[in-house]
Coordinates of C-alpha atoms in Angstrom, one line a residue:
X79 CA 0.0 0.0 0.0
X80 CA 1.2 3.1 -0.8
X81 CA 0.1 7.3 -0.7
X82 CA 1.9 9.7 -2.8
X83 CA 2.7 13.5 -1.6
X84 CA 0.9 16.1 -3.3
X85 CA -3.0 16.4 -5.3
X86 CA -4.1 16.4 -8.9
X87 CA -2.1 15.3 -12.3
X88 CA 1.7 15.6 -11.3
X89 CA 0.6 13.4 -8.1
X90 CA -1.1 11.0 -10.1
X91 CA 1.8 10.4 -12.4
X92 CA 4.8 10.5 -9.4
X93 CA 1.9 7.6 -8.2
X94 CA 2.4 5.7 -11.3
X95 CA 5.9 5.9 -12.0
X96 CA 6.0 4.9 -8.2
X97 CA 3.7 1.6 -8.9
X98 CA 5.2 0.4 -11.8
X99 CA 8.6 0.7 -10.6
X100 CA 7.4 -1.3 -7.3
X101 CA 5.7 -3.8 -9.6
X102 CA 9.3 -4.4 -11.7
X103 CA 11.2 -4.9 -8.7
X104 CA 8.8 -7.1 -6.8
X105 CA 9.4 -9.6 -9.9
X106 CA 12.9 -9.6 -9.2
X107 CA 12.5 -11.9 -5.8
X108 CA 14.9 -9.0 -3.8
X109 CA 13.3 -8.3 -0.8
X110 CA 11.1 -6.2 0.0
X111 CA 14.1 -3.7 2.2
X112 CA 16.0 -3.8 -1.5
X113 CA 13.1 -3.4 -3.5
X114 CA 12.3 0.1 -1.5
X115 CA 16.0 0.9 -1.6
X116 CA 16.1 0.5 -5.6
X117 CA 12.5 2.3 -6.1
X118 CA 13.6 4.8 -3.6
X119 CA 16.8 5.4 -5.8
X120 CA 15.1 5.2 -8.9
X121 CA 12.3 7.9 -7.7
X122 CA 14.8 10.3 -6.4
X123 CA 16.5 10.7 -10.1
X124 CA 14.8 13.6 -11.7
X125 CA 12.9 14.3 -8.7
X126 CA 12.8 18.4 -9.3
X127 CA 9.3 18.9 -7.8
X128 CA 10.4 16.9 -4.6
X129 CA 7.4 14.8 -4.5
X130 CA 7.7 11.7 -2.1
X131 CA 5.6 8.2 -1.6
X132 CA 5.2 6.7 1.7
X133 CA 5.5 2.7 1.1
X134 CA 4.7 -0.6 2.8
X135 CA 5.6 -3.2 0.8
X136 CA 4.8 -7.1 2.3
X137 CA 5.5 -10.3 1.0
X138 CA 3.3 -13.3 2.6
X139 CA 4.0 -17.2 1.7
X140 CA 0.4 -17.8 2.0
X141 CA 1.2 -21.7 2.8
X142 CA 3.5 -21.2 6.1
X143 CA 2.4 -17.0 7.1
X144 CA 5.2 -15.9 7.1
X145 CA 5.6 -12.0 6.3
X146 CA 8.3 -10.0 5.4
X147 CA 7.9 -6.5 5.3
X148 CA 9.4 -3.3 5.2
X149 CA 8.4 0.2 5.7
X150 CA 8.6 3.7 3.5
X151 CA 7.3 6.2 6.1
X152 CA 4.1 4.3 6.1
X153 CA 1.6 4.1 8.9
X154 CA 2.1 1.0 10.4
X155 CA 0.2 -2.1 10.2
X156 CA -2.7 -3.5 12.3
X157 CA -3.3 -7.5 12.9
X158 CA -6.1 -9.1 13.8
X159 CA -6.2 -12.6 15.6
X160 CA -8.6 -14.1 14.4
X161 CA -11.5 -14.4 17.1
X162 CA -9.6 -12.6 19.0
X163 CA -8.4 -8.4 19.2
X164 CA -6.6 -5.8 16.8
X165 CA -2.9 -4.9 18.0
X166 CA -0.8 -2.2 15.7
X167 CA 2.6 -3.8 14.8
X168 CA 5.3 -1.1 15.7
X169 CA 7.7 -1.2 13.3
X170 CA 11.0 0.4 12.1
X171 CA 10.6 2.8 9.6
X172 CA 12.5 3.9 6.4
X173 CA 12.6 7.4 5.2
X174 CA 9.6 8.0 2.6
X175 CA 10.7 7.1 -0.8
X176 CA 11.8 9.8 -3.9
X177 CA 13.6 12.9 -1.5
X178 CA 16.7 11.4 -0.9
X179 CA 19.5 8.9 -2.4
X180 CA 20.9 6.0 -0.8
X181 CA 18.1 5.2 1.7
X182 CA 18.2 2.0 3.8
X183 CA 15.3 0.0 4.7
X184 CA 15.1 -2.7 7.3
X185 CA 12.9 -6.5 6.2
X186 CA 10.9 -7.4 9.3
X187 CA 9.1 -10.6 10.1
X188 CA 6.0 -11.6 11.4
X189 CA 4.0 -15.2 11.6
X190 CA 0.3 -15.3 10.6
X191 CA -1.8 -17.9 11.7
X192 CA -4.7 -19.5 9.5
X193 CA -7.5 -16.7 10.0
X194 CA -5.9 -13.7 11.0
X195 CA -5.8 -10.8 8.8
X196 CA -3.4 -7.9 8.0
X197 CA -4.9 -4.2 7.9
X198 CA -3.3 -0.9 6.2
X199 CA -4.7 2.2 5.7
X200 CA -3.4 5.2 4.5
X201 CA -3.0 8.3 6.5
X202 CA -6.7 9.4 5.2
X203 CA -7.5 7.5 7.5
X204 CA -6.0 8.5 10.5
X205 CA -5.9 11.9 9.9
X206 CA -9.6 12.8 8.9
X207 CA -11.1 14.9 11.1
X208 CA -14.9 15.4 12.9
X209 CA -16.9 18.5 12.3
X210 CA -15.1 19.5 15.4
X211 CA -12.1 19.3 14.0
X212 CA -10.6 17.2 15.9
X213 CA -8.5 14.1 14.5
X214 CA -9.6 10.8 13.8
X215 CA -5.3 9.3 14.7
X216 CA -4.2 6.1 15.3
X217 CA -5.0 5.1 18.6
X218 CA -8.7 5.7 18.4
X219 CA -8.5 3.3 14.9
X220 CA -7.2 0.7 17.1
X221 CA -9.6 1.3 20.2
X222 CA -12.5 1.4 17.9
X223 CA -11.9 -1.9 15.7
X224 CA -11.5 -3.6 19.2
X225 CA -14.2 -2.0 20.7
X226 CA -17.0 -2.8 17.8
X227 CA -15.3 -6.2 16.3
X228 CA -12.5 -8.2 18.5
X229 CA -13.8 -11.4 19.5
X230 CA -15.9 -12.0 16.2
X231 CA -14.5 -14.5 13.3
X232 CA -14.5 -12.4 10.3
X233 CA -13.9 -11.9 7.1
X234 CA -12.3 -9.3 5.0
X235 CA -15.0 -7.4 4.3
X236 CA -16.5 -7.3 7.4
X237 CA -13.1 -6.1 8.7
X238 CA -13.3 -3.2 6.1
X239 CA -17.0 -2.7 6.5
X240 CA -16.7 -2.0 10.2
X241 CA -13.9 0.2 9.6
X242 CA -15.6 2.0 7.1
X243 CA -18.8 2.6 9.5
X244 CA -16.8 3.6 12.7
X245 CA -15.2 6.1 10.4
X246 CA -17.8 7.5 9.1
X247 CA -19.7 7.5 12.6
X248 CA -16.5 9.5 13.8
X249 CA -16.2 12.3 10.8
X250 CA -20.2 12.8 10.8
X251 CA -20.9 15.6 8.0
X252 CA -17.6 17.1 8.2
X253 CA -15.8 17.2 4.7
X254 CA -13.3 14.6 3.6
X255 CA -9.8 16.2 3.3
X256 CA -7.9 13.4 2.0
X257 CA -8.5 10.1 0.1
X258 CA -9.0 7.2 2.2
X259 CA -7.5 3.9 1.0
X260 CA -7.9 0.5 3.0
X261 CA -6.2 -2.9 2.5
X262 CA -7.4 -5.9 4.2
X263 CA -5.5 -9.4 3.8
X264 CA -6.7 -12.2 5.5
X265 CA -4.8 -15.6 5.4
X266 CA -7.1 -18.8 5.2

């Protein structure tokens, strides 16, 4: 999952460029800390209008769980165990990707069992904001998800449903700042 810096036409492409050159490396089998070093590298070239992309970029061996992942100044992940609660993984983060040359990256590992599920957002997400103005943030994502769904067996969309509602419960008729992008993988 990714976000890119910046609105409108010039974002859009940085977003492309960004994708495609994720989508190339990832068929290399690096990892996923040199496949943001070599994207990052590759961004930064030509870079005039200082645009970045924040990154987290996971690889999952959907027969064992096992995740690698690494982090591009991302928000960090949340896991659900299944039938059980939401935790957000703290993780070490890189420097965003496309500002700055020679970046390093650090793989991290996590084991998912059969049911659980992997949730990213991007910072629409945490950072929309009630007529109130106040901020949705991190902490109250987690609080909520365990509040309205720990303890159920879910799926996906559910997951992503009840985010989705507690959101929009939380921003009421105040107007949406940024886009809001979720991605929910669950392992069987």
């Amino acid at each position: 999952i990714a976000d890119v810096s910046g609105k409108g036409v010039p974002a859009a492409m940085f977003m492309m460029s960004a994708k495609e050159k994720l989508r190339s490396a990832l068929a290399t089998g690096r990892t996923p800390e040199e496949i943001l070093s070599g994207v990052n590298n590759s961004l930064y070239e030509n870079n005039g209008s200082k645009m970045f992309v924040t990154v987290w970029l996971g690889i999952v061996d959907i027969t064992t769980g096992r995740l690698i992942s690494a982090n591009g100044g991302h928000l960090d992940p949340i896991v659900y165990k299944c039938g059980g609660g939401f935790a957000e993984i703290e993780e070490q983060h890189g420097m965003v990707l496309g500002v700055r040359r020679d970046r390093t990256y650090t793989n991290q590992e996590y084991q998912l069992e059969s049911g659980d599920a992997l949730i990213l957002c991007t910072d629409g997400v945490t950072e929309a904001r009630n007529t109130d103005g106040e901020l949705y943030g991190a902490e109250r994502l987690n609080n909520e998800l365990n509040e309205r769904l720990a303890g159920k067996a879910l799926s996906a969309d559910e997951i992503n449903s009840g985010l989705k509602e507690q959101l929009k419960d939380f921003v009421g008729d105040a107007e949406q700042a940024d886009d809001i992008t979720t991605l929910i993988f669950k392992l069987r």
